[in-house]
Short mmCIF file of C-alpha atoms and ligand atoms in Angstrom, two decimals:
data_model
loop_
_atom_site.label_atom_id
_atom_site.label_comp_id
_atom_site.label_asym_id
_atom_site.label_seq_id
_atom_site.Cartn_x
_atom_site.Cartn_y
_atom_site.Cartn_z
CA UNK A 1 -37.92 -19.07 2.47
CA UNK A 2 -40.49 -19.01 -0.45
CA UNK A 3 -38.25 -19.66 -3.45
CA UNK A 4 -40.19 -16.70 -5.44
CA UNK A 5 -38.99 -14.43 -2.91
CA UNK A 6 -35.26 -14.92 -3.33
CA UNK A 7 -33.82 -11.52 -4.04
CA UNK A 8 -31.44 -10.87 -6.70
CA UNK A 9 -27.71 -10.13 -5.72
CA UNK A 10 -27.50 -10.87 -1.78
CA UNK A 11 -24.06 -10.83 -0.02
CA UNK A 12 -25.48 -12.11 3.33
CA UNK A 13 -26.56 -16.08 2.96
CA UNK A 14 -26.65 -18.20 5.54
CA UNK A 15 -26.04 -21.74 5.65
CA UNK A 16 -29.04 -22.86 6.35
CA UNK A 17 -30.62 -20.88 4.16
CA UNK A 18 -28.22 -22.08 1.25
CA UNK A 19 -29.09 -25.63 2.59
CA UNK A 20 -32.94 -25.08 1.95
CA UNK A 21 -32.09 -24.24 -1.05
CA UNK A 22 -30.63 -27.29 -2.01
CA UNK A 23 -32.74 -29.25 -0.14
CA UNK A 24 -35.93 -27.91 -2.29
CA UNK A 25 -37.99 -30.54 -4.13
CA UNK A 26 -36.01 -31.04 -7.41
CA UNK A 27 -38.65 -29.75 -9.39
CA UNK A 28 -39.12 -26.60 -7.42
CA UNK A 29 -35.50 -25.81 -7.21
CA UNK A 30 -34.57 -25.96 -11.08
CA UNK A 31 -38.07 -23.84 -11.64
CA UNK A 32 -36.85 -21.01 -9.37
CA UNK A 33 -33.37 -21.43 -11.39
CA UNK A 34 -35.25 -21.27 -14.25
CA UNK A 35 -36.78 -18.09 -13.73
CA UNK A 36 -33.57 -16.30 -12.17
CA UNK A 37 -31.93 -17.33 -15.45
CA UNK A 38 -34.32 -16.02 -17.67
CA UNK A 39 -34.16 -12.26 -15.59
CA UNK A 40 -30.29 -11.95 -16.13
CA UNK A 41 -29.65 -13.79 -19.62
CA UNK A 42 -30.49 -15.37 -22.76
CA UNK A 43 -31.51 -18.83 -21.46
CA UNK A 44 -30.61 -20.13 -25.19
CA UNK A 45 -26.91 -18.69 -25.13
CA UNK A 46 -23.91 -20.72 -23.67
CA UNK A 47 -20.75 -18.59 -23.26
CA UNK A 48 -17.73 -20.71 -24.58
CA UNK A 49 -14.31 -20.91 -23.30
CA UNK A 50 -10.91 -22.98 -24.19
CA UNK A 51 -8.40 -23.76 -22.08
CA UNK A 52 -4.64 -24.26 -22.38
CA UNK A 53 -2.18 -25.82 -19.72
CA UNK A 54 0.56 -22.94 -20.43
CA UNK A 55 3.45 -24.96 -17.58
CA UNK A 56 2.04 -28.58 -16.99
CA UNK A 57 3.14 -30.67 -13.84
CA UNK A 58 5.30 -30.52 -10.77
CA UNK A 59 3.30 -28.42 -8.74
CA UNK A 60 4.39 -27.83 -5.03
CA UNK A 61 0.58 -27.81 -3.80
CA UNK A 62 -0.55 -31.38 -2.75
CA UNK A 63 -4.36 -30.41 -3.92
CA UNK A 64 -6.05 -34.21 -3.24
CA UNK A 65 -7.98 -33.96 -6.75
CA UNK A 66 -5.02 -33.23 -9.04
CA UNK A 67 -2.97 -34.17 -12.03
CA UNK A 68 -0.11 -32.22 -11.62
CA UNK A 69 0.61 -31.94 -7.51
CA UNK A 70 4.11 -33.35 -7.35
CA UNK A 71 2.96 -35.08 -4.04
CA UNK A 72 1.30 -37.36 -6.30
CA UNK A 73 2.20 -40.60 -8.60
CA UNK A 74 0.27 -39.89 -11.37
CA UNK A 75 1.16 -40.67 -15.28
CA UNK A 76 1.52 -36.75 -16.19
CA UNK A 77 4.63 -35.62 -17.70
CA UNK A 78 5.87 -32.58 -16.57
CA UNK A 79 6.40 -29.85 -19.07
CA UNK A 80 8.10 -26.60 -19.01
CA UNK A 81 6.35 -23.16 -19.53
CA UNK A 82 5.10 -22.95 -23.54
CA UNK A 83 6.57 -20.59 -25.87
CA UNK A 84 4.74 -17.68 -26.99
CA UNK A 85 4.40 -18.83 -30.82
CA UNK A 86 2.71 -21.98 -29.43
CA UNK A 87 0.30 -20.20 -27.14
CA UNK A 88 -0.82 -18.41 -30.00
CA UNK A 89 -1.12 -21.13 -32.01
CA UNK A 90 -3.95 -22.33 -29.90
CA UNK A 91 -5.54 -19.43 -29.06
CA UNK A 92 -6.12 -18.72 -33.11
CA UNK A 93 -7.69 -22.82 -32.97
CA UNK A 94 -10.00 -22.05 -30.40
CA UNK A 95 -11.13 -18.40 -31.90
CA UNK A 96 -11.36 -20.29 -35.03
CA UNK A 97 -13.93 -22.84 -33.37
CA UNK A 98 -16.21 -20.27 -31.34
CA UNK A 99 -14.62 -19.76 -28.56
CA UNK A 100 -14.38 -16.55 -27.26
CA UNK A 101 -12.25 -16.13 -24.06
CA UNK A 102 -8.58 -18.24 -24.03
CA UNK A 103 -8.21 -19.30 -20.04
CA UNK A 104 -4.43 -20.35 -19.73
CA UNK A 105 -3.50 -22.70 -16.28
CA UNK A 106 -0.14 -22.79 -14.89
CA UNK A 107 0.61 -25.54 -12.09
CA UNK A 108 1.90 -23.17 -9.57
CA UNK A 109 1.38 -22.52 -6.29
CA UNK A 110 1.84 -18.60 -7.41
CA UNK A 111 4.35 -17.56 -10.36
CA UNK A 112 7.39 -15.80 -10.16
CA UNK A 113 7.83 -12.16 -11.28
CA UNK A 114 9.79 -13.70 -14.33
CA UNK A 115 7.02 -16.55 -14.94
CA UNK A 116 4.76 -13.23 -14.80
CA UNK A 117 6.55 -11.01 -17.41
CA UNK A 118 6.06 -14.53 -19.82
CA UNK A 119 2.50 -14.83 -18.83
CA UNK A 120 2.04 -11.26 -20.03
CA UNK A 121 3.47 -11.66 -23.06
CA UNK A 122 0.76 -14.00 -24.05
CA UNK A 123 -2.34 -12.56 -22.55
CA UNK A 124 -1.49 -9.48 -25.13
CA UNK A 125 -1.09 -12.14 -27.66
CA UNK A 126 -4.06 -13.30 -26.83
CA UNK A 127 -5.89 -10.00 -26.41
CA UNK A 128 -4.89 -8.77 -29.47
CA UNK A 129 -6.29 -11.57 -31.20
CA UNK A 130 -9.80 -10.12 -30.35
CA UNK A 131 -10.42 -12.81 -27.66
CA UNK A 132 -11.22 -12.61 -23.84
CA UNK A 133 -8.20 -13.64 -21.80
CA UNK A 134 -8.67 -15.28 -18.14
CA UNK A 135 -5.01 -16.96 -16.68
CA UNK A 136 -5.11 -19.19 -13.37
CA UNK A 137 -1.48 -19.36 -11.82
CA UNK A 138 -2.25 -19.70 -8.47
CA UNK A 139 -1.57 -17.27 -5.69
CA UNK A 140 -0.89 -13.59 -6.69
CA UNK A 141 0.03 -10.76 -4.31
CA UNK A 142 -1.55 -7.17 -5.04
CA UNK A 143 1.08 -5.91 -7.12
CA UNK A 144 1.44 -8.65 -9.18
CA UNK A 145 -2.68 -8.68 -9.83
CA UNK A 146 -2.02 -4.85 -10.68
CA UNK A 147 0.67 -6.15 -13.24
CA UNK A 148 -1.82 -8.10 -14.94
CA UNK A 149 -4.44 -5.74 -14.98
CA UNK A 150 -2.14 -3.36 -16.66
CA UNK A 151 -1.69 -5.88 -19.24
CA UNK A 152 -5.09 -5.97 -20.30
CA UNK A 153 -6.02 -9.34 -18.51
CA UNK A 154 -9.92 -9.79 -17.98
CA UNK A 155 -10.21 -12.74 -16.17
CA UNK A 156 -8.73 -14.15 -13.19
CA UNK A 157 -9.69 -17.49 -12.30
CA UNK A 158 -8.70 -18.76 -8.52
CA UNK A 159 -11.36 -21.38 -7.32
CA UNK A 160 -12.18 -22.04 -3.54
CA UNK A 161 -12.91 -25.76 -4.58
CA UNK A 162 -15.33 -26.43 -0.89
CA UNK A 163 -16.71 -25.72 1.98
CA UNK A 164 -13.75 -23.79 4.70
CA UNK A 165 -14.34 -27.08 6.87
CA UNK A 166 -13.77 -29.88 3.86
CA UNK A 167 -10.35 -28.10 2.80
CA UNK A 168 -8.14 -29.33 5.08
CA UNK A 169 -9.26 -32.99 3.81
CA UNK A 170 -8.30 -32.01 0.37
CA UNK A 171 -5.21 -29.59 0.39
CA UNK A 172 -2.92 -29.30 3.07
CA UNK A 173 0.00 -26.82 1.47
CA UNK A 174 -2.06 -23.79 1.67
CA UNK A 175 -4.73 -22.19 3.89
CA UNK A 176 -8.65 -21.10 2.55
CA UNK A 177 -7.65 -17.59 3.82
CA UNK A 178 -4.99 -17.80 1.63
CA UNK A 179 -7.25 -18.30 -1.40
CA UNK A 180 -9.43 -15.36 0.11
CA UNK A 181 -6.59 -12.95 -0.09
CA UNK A 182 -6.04 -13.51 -3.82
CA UNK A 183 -9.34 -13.48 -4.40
CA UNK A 184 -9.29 -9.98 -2.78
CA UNK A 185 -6.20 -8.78 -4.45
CA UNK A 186 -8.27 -9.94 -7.97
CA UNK A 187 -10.92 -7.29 -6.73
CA UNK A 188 -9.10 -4.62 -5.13
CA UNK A 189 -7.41 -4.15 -9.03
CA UNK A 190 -10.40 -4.52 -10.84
CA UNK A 191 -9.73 -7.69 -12.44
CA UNK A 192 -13.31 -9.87 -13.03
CA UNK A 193 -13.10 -12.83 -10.70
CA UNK A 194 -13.94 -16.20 -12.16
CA UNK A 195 -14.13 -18.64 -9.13
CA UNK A 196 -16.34 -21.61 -8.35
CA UNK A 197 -15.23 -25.72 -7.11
CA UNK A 198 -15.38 -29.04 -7.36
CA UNK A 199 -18.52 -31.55 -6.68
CA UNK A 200 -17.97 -35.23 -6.48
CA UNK A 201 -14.51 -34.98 -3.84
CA UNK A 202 -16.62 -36.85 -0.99
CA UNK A 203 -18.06 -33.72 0.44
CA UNK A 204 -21.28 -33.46 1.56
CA UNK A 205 -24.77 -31.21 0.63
CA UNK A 206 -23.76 -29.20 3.51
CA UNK A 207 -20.29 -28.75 2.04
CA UNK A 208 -21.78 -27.91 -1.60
CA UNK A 209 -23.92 -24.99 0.58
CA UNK A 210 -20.89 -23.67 2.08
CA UNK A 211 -19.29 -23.47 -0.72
CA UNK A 212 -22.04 -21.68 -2.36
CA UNK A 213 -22.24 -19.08 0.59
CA UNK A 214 -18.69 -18.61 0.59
CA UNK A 215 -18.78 -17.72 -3.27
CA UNK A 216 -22.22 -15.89 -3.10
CA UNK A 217 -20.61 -13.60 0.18
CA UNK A 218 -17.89 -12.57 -1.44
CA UNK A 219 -18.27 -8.67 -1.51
CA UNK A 220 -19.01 -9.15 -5.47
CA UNK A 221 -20.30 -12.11 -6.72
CA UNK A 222 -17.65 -13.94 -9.23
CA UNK A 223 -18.66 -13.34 -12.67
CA UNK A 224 -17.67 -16.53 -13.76
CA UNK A 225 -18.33 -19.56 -11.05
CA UNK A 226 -17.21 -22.65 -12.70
CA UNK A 227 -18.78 -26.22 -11.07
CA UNK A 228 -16.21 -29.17 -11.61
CA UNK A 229 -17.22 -32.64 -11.24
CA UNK A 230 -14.46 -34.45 -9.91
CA UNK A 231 -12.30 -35.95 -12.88
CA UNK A 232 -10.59 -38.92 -11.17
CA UNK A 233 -7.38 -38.97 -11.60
CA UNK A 234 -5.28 -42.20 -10.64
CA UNK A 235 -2.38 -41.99 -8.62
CA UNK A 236 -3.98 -38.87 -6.58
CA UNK A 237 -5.74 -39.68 -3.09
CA UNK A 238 -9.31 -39.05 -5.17
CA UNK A 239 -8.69 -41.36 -7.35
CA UNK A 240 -11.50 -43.56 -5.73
CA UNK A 241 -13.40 -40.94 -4.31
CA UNK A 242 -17.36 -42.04 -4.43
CA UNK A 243 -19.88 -41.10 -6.73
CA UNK A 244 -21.79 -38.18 -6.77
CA UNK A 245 -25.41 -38.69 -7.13
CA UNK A 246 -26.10 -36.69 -10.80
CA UNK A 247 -28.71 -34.81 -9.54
CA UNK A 248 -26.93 -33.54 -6.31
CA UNK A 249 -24.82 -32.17 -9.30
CA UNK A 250 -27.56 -30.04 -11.13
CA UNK A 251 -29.10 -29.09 -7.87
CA UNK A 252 -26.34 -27.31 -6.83
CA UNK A 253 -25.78 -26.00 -10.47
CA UNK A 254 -29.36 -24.41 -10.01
CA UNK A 255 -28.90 -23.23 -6.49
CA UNK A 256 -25.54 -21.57 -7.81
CA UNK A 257 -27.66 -19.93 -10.43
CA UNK A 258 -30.01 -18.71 -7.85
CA UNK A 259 -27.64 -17.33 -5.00
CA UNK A 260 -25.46 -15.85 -7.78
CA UNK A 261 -28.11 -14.76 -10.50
CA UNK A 262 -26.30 -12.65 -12.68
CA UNK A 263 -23.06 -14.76 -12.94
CA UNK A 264 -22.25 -16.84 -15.49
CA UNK A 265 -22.19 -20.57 -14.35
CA UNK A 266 -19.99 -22.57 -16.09
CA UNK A 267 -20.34 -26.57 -16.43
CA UNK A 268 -16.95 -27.20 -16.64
CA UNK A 269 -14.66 -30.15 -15.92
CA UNK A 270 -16.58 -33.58 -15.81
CA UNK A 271 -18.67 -32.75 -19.10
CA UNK A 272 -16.87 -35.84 -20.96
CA UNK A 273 -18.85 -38.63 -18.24
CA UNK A 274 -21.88 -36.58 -18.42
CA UNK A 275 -24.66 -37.66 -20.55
CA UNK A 276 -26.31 -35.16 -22.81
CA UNK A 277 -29.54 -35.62 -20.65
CA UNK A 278 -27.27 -34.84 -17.16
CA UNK A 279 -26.10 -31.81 -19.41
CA UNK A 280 -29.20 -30.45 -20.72
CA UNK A 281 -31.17 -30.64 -17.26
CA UNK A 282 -27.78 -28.41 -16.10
CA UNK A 283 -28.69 -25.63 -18.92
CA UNK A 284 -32.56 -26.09 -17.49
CA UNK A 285 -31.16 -25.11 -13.85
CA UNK A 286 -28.71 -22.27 -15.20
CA UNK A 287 -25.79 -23.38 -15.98
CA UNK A 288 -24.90 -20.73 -19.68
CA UNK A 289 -21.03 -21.23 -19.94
CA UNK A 290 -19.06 -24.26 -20.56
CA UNK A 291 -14.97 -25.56 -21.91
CA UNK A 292 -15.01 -25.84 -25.39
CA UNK A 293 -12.29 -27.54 -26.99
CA UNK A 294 -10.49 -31.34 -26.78
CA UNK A 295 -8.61 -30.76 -23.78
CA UNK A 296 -9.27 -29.14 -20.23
CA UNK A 297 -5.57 -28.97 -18.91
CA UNK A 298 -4.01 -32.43 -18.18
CA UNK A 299 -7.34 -34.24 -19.31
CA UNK A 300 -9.48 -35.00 -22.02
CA UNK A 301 -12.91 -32.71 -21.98
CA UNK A 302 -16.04 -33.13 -23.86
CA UNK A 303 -15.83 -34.08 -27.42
CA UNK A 304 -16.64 -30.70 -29.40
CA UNK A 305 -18.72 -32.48 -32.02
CA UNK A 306 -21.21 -34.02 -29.26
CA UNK A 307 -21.21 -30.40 -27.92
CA UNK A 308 -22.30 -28.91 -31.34
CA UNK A 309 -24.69 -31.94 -31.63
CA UNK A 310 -26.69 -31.11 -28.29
CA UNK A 311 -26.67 -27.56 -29.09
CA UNK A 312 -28.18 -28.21 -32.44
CA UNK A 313 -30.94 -30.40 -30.41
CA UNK A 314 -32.04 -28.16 -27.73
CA UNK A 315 -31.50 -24.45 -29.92
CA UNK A 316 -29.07 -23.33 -27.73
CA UNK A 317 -26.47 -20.64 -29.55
CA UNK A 318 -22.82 -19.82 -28.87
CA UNK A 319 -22.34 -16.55 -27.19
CA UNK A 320 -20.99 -13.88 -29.42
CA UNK A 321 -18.13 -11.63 -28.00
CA UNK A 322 -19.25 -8.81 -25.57
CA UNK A 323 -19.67 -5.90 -26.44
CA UNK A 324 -17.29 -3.55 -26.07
CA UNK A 325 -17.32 -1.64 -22.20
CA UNK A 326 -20.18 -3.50 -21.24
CA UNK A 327 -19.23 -4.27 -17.64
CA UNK A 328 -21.62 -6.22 -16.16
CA UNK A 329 -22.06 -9.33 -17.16
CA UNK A 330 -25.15 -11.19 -18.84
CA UNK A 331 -27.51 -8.04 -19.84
CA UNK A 332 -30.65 -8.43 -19.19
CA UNK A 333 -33.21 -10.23 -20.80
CA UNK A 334 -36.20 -9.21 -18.21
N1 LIG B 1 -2.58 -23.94 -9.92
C1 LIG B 1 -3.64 -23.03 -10.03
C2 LIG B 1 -4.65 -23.15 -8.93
O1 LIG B 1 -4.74 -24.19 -8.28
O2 LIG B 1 -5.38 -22.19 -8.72
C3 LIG B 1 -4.36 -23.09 -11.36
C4 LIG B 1 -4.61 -24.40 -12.03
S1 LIG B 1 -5.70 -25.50 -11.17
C5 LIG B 1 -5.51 -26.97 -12.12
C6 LIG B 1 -7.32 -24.85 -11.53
C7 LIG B 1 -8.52 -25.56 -11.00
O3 LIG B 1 -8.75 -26.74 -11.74
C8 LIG B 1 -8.51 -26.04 -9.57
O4 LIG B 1 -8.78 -25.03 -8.66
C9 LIG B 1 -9.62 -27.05 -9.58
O5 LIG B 1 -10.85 -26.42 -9.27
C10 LIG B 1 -9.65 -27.55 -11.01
N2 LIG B 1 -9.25 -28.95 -11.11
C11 LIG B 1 -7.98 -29.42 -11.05
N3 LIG B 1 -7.96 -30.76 -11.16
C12 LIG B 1 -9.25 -31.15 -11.28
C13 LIG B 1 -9.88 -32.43 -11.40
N4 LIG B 1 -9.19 -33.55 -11.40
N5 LIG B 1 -11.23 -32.47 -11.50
C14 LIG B 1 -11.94 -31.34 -11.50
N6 LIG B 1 -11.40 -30.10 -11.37
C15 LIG B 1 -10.07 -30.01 -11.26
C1 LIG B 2 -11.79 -24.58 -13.60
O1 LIG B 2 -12.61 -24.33 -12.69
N1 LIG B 2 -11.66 -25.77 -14.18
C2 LIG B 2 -10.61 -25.74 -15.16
C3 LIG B 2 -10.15 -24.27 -15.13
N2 LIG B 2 -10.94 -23.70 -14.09
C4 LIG B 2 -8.73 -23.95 -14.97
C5 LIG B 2 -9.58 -26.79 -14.96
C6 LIG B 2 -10.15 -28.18 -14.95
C7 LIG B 2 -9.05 -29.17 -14.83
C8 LIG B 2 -9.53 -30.58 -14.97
C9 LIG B 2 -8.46 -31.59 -14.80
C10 LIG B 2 -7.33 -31.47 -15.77
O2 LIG B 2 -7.55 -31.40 -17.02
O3 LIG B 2 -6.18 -31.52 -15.32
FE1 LIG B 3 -1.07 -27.13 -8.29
FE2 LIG B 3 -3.34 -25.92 -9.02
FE3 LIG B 3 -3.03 -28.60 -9.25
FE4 LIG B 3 -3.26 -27.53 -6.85
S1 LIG B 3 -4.84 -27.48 -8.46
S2 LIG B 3 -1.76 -29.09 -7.46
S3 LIG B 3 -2.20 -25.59 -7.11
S4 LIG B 3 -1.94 -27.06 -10.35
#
């Protein structure tokens, strides 16, 4: 398929299409990228998120890649869900440094209706502190999605990690359907869906494509697909997983970009063993949101002075809050 002729928000990929995607010559692939940026968004603006690890540790999922899967021997302490005052505490930090949506993680395989009337609590904390709220806690059945909906949550991040056929190597506690249901629920209340996965686990190109297809034939696009690079972790079974060729990396940044053109695409875990050169060629292919801050949840991210210090050298801005009741996200910049 000519790349000039890839339309804008498809639902009906095929693998092997999503494979000649990535299989484009490099230069070809991250110019098509280019150009699908620059229809949906301000190719100079970088949306900006911080995270917070609101219950650390202990988790009954076995997820290969992780930190905090109980299954696993790794140095993490576990910690018990924060209080209020001191999710608040951070969220005012991270306003205070740019950010503008708080994302807060909770290592659970899907929280209790108590856990849930916390969470809430601090997602209108959060909200009322003028900044976009996203919460990952795992599974969620369709009346608790409707419970945070109610609360005024925006985002609801729940990541499908790989391809159906690499999951089983990676988690073996819960199904991909599974993840597809909550996904749904997410939908069916009218949440926005942030969900994206993890490069660098041992998969292969064909993987990263179904991956892609599974995310791009969703019956909505996510508007927020974050791309992990694998953070090795010792003590969990990925701890020596192999290294991912960098540009495999940005190619399937820019084929992201392309199959889901008016998402944002978020460079997200990995950023701290990325060299600004491997990050700017990922804001070339499309890449226009990243984690701001010192920490991701259990790990160290990207040192925010470095961040501020690329920005400065390729002109590329901070993303101001949306506007108020616009939906869709991006605007255009045709
Ligand atoms: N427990 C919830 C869940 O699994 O949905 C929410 C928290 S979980 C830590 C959120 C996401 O972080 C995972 O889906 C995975 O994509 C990402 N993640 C976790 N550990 C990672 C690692 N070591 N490297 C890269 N990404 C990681
Ligand atoms: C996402 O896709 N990546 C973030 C966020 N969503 C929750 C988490 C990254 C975790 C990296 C490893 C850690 O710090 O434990
Ligand atoms: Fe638990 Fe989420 Fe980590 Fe899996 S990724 S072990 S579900 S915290």
């Amino acid at each position: 398929m000519p790349l000039d002729v890839v339309p804008h928000a498809r639902h009906d990929w095929t693998r092997p299409q999503a494979e000649a995607l990535l299989n484009q010559p490099f230069n070809d692939l991250l110019f098509a990228a280019q150009q699908a940026h620059r229809q949906h968004f301000d190719p100079n603006r970088v949306q900006v998120s911080t995270l917070l690890s609101i219950k650390t540790g202990a988790c009954p999922e076995d997820c290969g890649y992780c930190a905090q899967s109980a299954s696993h021997d790794t140095a993490l302490e576990r910690e018990r869900l924060l209080a209020l005052d001191e999710v608040t505490a951070a969220a005012r930090a991270a306003r205070a440094a740019g950010a503008t949506r708080f994302c807060m993680g909770a290592a659970w395989r899907n929280p209790s209706d108590t856990h849930l009337t916390q969470v809430i609590a601090m997602i209108e904390a959060v909200h009322a502190l003028g900044l976009e709220t996203c919460v990952t806690l795992g599974m969620l059945n369709l009346a608790q999605a409707q419970r945070l909906k109610d609360a005024g949550l925006d985002y609801y991040n729940h990541n499908l990690d790989t391809s159906p056929e690499f999951y089983g190597q990676v988690i073996s506690t819960r199904t991909y359907q599974e993840r597809l249901d909550t996904l749904e629920h997410i939908r069916a209340v009218g949440l926005k869906t942030c969900s994206g996965g993890i490069l660098g686990m041992g998969e292969s190109r064909a993987d990263r494509a179904g991956l892609l297809c599974q995310l791009a034939n969703l019956p909505a696009h996510p508007e927020s697909v974050p791309i992990n690079l694998l953070v090795k972790i010792e003590g969990t079974p990925l701890a020596e997983a192999p290294e991912l060729d960098p540009l495999e990396f940005v190619r399937t940044v820019a084929a992201a970009r392309l199959m889901m053109p008016g998402s944002y695409v978020r460079l997200s875990a990995g950023r701290e063993t990325m060299s600004d050169e491997l990050q700017t060629l990922c804001y070339l292919a499309g890449a226009n949101s990243i984690f701001y801050g010192e920490r991701l949840l259990t790990t160290d991210n990207a040192d925010a002075q470095r961040d501020r210090a690329l920005f400065e050298r390729l002109g590329l801005q901070f993303e101001a809050m949306p506007e108020e009741g616009r939906d869709q996200p991006g605007g255009c910049f045709k």
